[in-house]
C-alpha cells in the first residue's frame, strides 16, 4: 500500500496584539507553553519546542501532511487565546496579533532553532521583538510593508 510521508518543520512566531506584555509571569508562560504543546499534539502537528516570553511566542513544530499553515496558526491562536482569557482577570482582554511568521526549517538546523527558541528571555535582553522579526523576514528573503506587519 502506498504511503504519503512528509517532514515539514516550521518555526512559527507571533506576538500578543500590539505587543502588550500579557504573559508576564513565568508560571503563566509555562502554562501557555504546555497548553500549546497539547494543542499541537491534538491537531497532529507535534511540537519540538514551544517558548513564549511576555509579548510573543516561538514554536518549532512538524506540520501534518494534511494541515495548511494558515489552519495550523488559526488553531494555535484561537484555542490558546480562549484558554489564556480564563487564567486570570488581567488576561480577560488577551489577544494574539492577527499576523504571524512561519519559516521553514531544515532537519539539519533543528538543534540550532531549538536552542534559539529555548533562550528567548536572554535573547530579548538585547533585541526587541520587532527587530527580531525583521531579521527573520530578511533572513528568509521576504519583502514586507511596515504598515501591515504590526497590529
PDB file of C-alpha atoms in Angstrom:
ATOM      1  CA  UNK A   1       0.000   0.000   0.000  1.00  0.00           C
ATOM      2  CA  UNK A   2       1.420   3.434  -0.943  1.00  0.00           C
ATOM      3  CA  UNK A   3       2.237   5.873   1.812  1.00  0.00           C
ATOM      4  CA  UNK A   4       2.295   9.652   1.874  1.00  0.00           C
ATOM      5  CA  UNK A   5       5.145  10.855   4.065  1.00  0.00           C
ATOM      6  CA  UNK A   6       6.317  14.333   4.948  1.00  0.00           C
ATOM      7  CA  UNK A   7       8.648  16.046   7.367  1.00  0.00           C
ATOM      8  CA  UNK A   8       7.802  19.730   7.130  1.00  0.00           C
ATOM      9  CA  UNK A   9       9.267  21.650  10.034  1.00  0.00           C
ATOM     10  CA  UNK A  10       8.090  25.180  10.805  1.00  0.00           C
ATOM     11  CA  UNK A  11       9.372  27.877  13.095  1.00  0.00           C
ATOM     12  CA  UNK A  12       6.208  29.812  13.964  1.00  0.00           C
ATOM     13  CA  UNK A  13       6.346  33.262  15.552  1.00  0.00           C
ATOM     14  CA  UNK A  14       3.534  35.571  16.595  1.00  0.00           C
ATOM     15  CA  UNK A  15       3.049  38.254  19.212  1.00  0.00           C
ATOM     16  CA  UNK A  16       0.351  39.446  21.511  1.00  0.00           C
ATOM     17  CA  UNK A  17      -1.812  42.162  19.989  1.00  0.00           C
ATOM     18  CA  UNK A  18       0.176  45.403  19.995  1.00  0.00           C
ATOM     19  CA  UNK A  19       2.912  43.506  21.858  1.00  0.00           C
ATOM     20  CA  UNK A  20       1.130  44.046  25.176  1.00  0.00           C
ATOM     21  CA  UNK A  21       3.096  42.022  27.760  1.00  0.00           C
ATOM     22  CA  UNK A  22       0.153  39.872  28.918  1.00  0.00           C
ATOM     23  CA  UNK A  23       2.381  36.856  29.600  1.00  0.00           C
ATOM     24  CA  UNK A  24       4.332  38.470  32.445  1.00  0.00           C
ATOM     25  CA  UNK A  25       4.649  35.681  34.983  1.00  0.00           C
ATOM     26  CA  UNK A  26       6.862  32.640  34.489  1.00  0.00           C
ATOM     27  CA  UNK A  27       4.017  30.411  35.712  1.00  0.00           C
ATOM     28  CA  UNK A  28       1.640  31.720  33.050  1.00  0.00           C
ATOM     29  CA  UNK A  29       4.286  31.387  30.327  1.00  0.00           C
ATOM     30  CA  UNK A  30       4.996  27.788  31.340  1.00  0.00           C
ATOM     31  CA  UNK A  31       1.270  27.041  31.317  1.00  0.00           C
ATOM     32  CA  UNK A  32       0.856  28.628  27.863  1.00  0.00           C
ATOM     33  CA  UNK A  33       3.795  26.602  26.558  1.00  0.00           C
ATOM     34  CA  UNK A  34       2.266  23.386  27.917  1.00  0.00           C
ATOM     35  CA  UNK A  35      -1.183  24.259  26.581  1.00  0.00           C
ATOM     36  CA  UNK A  36       0.266  24.919  23.132  1.00  0.00           C
ATOM     37  CA  UNK A  37       2.150  21.585  23.173  1.00  0.00           C
ATOM     38  CA  UNK A  38      -1.168  19.826  23.854  1.00  0.00           C
ATOM     39  CA  UNK A  39      -2.978  21.796  21.158  1.00  0.00           C
ATOM     40  CA  UNK A  40      -0.328  20.905  18.592  1.00  0.00           C
ATOM     41  CA  UNK A  41      -0.396  17.235  19.572  1.00  0.00           C
ATOM     42  CA  UNK A  42      -4.199  17.204  19.209  1.00  0.00           C
ATOM     43  CA  UNK A  43      -4.023  18.516  15.635  1.00  0.00           C
ATOM     44  CA  UNK A  44      -1.262  16.087  14.624  1.00  0.00           C
ATOM     45  CA  UNK A  45       1.411  18.788  14.408  1.00  0.00           C
ATOM     46  CA  UNK A  46       3.743  17.759  17.219  1.00  0.00           C
ATOM     47  CA  UNK A  47       5.953  20.429  18.737  1.00  0.00           C
ATOM     48  CA  UNK A  48       9.665  20.083  19.123  1.00  0.00           C
ATOM     49  CA  UNK A  49       9.731  23.150  21.405  1.00  0.00           C
ATOM     50  CA  UNK A  50       7.382  25.964  22.392  1.00  0.00           C
ATOM     51  CA  UNK A  51       8.539  29.004  24.309  1.00  0.00           C
ATOM     52  CA  UNK A  52       6.831  32.301  24.944  1.00  0.00           C
ATOM     53  CA  UNK A  53       8.053  35.486  26.534  1.00  0.00           C
ATOM     54  CA  UNK A  54       5.949  38.384  27.820  1.00  0.00           C
ATOM     55  CA  UNK A  55       4.751  39.535  24.415  1.00  0.00           C
ATOM     56  CA  UNK A  56       5.274  36.764  21.859  1.00  0.00           C
ATOM     57  CA  UNK A  57       5.629  33.062  21.189  1.00  0.00           C
ATOM     58  CA  UNK A  58       8.056  30.894  19.241  1.00  0.00           C
ATOM     59  CA  UNK A  59       7.277  27.319  18.264  1.00  0.00           C
ATOM     60  CA  UNK A  60       9.086  24.688  16.266  1.00  0.00           C
ATOM     61  CA  UNK A  61       6.666  22.042  15.086  1.00  0.00           C
ATOM     62  CA  UNK A  62       6.137  19.408  12.461  1.00  0.00           C
ATOM     63  CA  UNK A  63       3.325  20.289  10.074  1.00  0.00           C
ATOM     64  CA  UNK A  64       0.856  17.469   9.471  1.00  0.00           C
ATOM     65  CA  UNK A  65       0.756  16.463   5.826  1.00  0.00           C
ATOM     66  CA  UNK A  66      -2.981  17.258   5.818  1.00  0.00           C
ATOM     67  CA  UNK A  67      -2.800  20.686   7.511  1.00  0.00           C
ATOM     68  CA  UNK A  68      -2.265  24.080   5.914  1.00  0.00           C
ATOM     69  CA  UNK A  69      -0.033  26.631   7.591  1.00  0.00           C
ATOM     70  CA  UNK A  70      -2.983  29.025   7.917  1.00  0.00           C
ATOM     71  CA  UNK A  71      -5.125  26.381   9.639  1.00  0.00           C
ATOM     72  CA  UNK A  72      -2.249  25.468  11.973  1.00  0.00           C
ATOM     73  CA  UNK A  73      -1.875  29.090  13.098  1.00  0.00           C
ATOM     74  CA  UNK A  74      -5.635  29.534  13.421  1.00  0.00           C
ATOM     75  CA  UNK A  75      -5.856  26.504  15.714  1.00  0.00           C
ATOM     76  CA  UNK A  76      -2.866  27.618  17.774  1.00  0.00           C
ATOM     77  CA  UNK A  77      -4.168  31.149  18.286  1.00  0.00           C
ATOM     78  CA  UNK A  78      -7.882  30.573  18.757  1.00  0.00           C
ATOM     79  CA  UNK A  79      -7.561  27.699  21.193  1.00  0.00           C
ATOM     80  CA  UNK A  80      -4.833  29.284  23.310  1.00  0.00           C
ATOM     81  CA  UNK A  81      -6.417  32.736  23.301  1.00  0.00           C
ATOM     82  CA  UNK A  82      -9.694  31.406  24.696  1.00  0.00           C
ATOM     83  CA  UNK A  83      -7.797  29.421  27.334  1.00  0.00           C
ATOM     84  CA  UNK A  84      -5.478  32.302  28.354  1.00  0.00           C
ATOM     85  CA  UNK A  85      -8.510  34.538  28.998  1.00  0.00           C
ATOM     86  CA  UNK A  86      -9.671  32.090  31.675  1.00  0.00           C
ATOM     87  CA  UNK A  87      -6.350  32.101  33.535  1.00  0.00           C
ATOM     88  CA  UNK A  88      -6.530  35.486  35.260  1.00  0.00           C
ATOM     89  CA  UNK A  89      -8.688  38.600  35.395  1.00  0.00           C
ATOM     90  CA  UNK A  90      -5.757  40.579  33.929  1.00  0.00           C
ATOM     91  CA  UNK A  91      -5.891  38.398  30.807  1.00  0.00           C
ATOM     92  CA  UNK A  92      -9.591  38.932  30.076  1.00  0.00           C
ATOM     93  CA  UNK A  93      -8.698  41.191  27.122  1.00  0.00           C
ATOM     94  CA  UNK A  94      -5.940  38.925  25.798  1.00  0.00           C
ATOM     95  CA  UNK A  95      -5.494  38.695  22.024  1.00  0.00           C
ATOM     96  CA  UNK A  96      -2.784  37.468  19.680  1.00  0.00           C
ATOM     97  CA  UNK A  97      -1.815  39.715  16.784  1.00  0.00           C
ATOM     98  CA  UNK A  98      -3.618  38.994  13.517  1.00  0.00           C
ATOM     99  CA  UNK A  99      -0.436  38.229  11.589  1.00  0.00           C
ATOM    100  CA  UNK A 100       2.318  35.677  12.075  1.00  0.00           C
ATOM    101  CA  UNK A 101       5.587  34.421  10.700  1.00  0.00           C
ATOM    102  CA  UNK A 102       6.065  30.826   9.604  1.00  0.00           C
ATOM    103  CA  UNK A 103       9.533  29.874   8.447  1.00  0.00           C
ATOM    104  CA  UNK A 104      10.749  26.576   7.046  1.00  0.00           C
ATOM    105  CA  UNK A 105      13.457  24.745   8.970  1.00  0.00           C
ATOM    106  CA  UNK A 106      15.683  22.031   7.549  1.00  0.00           C
ATOM    107  CA  UNK A 107      16.235  18.899   9.608  1.00  0.00           C
ATOM    108  CA  UNK A 108      19.919  19.820   9.852  1.00  0.00           C
ATOM    109  CA  UNK A 109      19.011  23.114  11.580  1.00  0.00           C
ATOM    110  CA  UNK A 110      16.620  21.689  14.202  1.00  0.00           C
ATOM    111  CA  UNK A 111      19.197  21.783  17.011  1.00  0.00           C
ATOM    112  CA  UNK A 112      20.123  25.422  16.387  1.00  0.00           C
ATOM    113  CA  UNK A 113      16.476  26.524  16.154  1.00  0.00           C
ATOM    114  CA  UNK A 114      15.559  24.654  19.353  1.00  0.00           C
ATOM    115  CA  UNK A 115      18.451  26.331  21.167  1.00  0.00           C
ATOM    116  CA  UNK A 116      17.432  29.741  19.812  1.00  0.00           C
ATOM    117  CA  UNK A 117      13.817  29.261  20.951  1.00  0.00           C
ATOM    118  CA  UNK A 118      14.865  27.952  24.362  1.00  0.00           C
ATOM    119  CA  UNK A 119      16.937  31.085  25.049  1.00  0.00           C
ATOM    120  CA  UNK A 120      14.351  33.732  24.185  1.00  0.00           C
ATOM    121  CA  UNK A 121      14.473  35.576  27.504  1.00  0.00           C
ATOM    122  CA  UNK A 122      18.196  36.246  27.326  1.00  0.00           C
ATOM    123  CA  UNK A 123      17.979  36.997  23.603  1.00  0.00           C
ATOM    124  CA  UNK A 124      15.388  39.723  24.223  1.00  0.00           C
ATOM    125  CA  UNK A 125      17.554  41.499  26.734  1.00  0.00           C
ATOM    126  CA  UNK A 126      19.472  42.703  23.662  1.00  0.00           C
ATOM    127  CA  UNK A 127      16.870  42.840  20.881  1.00  0.00           C
ATOM    128  CA  UNK A 128      13.224  43.847  20.618  1.00  0.00           C
ATOM    129  CA  UNK A 129      10.613  41.549  19.141  1.00  0.00           C
ATOM    130  CA  UNK A 130      10.185  43.899  16.169  1.00  0.00           C
ATOM    131  CA  UNK A 131      13.911  43.859  15.375  1.00  0.00           C
ATOM    132  CA  UNK A 132      13.982  40.080  15.777  1.00  0.00           C
ATOM    133  CA  UNK A 133      11.019  39.643  13.436  1.00  0.00           C
ATOM    134  CA  UNK A 134      12.519  41.972  10.814  1.00  0.00           C
ATOM    135  CA  UNK A 135      15.725  39.897  10.969  1.00  0.00           C
ATOM    136  CA  UNK A 136      13.721  36.711  10.325  1.00  0.00           C
ATOM    137  CA  UNK A 137      11.992  38.332   7.365  1.00  0.00           C
ATOM    138  CA  UNK A 138      15.332  39.427   5.881  1.00  0.00           C
ATOM    139  CA  UNK A 139      16.963  36.035   6.543  1.00  0.00           C
ATOM    140  CA  UNK A 140      14.128  34.256   4.750  1.00  0.00           C
ATOM    141  CA  UNK A 141      14.107  36.660   1.798  1.00  0.00           C
ATOM    142  CA  UNK A 142      10.655  38.099   2.443  1.00  0.00           C
ATOM    143  CA  UNK A 143       9.501  41.565   1.457  1.00  0.00           C
ATOM    144  CA  UNK A 144       7.195  43.347   3.874  1.00  0.00           C
ATOM    145  CA  UNK A 145       5.436  46.613   4.453  1.00  0.00           C
ATOM    146  CA  UNK A 146       5.844  48.010   7.975  1.00  0.00           C
ATOM    147  CA  UNK A 147       2.279  49.367   7.824  1.00  0.00           C
ATOM    148  CA  UNK A 148       0.867  45.832   7.769  1.00  0.00           C
ATOM    149  CA  UNK A 149       3.252  43.790   9.900  1.00  0.00           C
ATOM    150  CA  UNK A 150       2.374  45.233  13.298  1.00  0.00           C
ATOM    151  CA  UNK A 151      -1.006  45.135  14.998  1.00  0.00           C
TER     152      UNK A 151
END
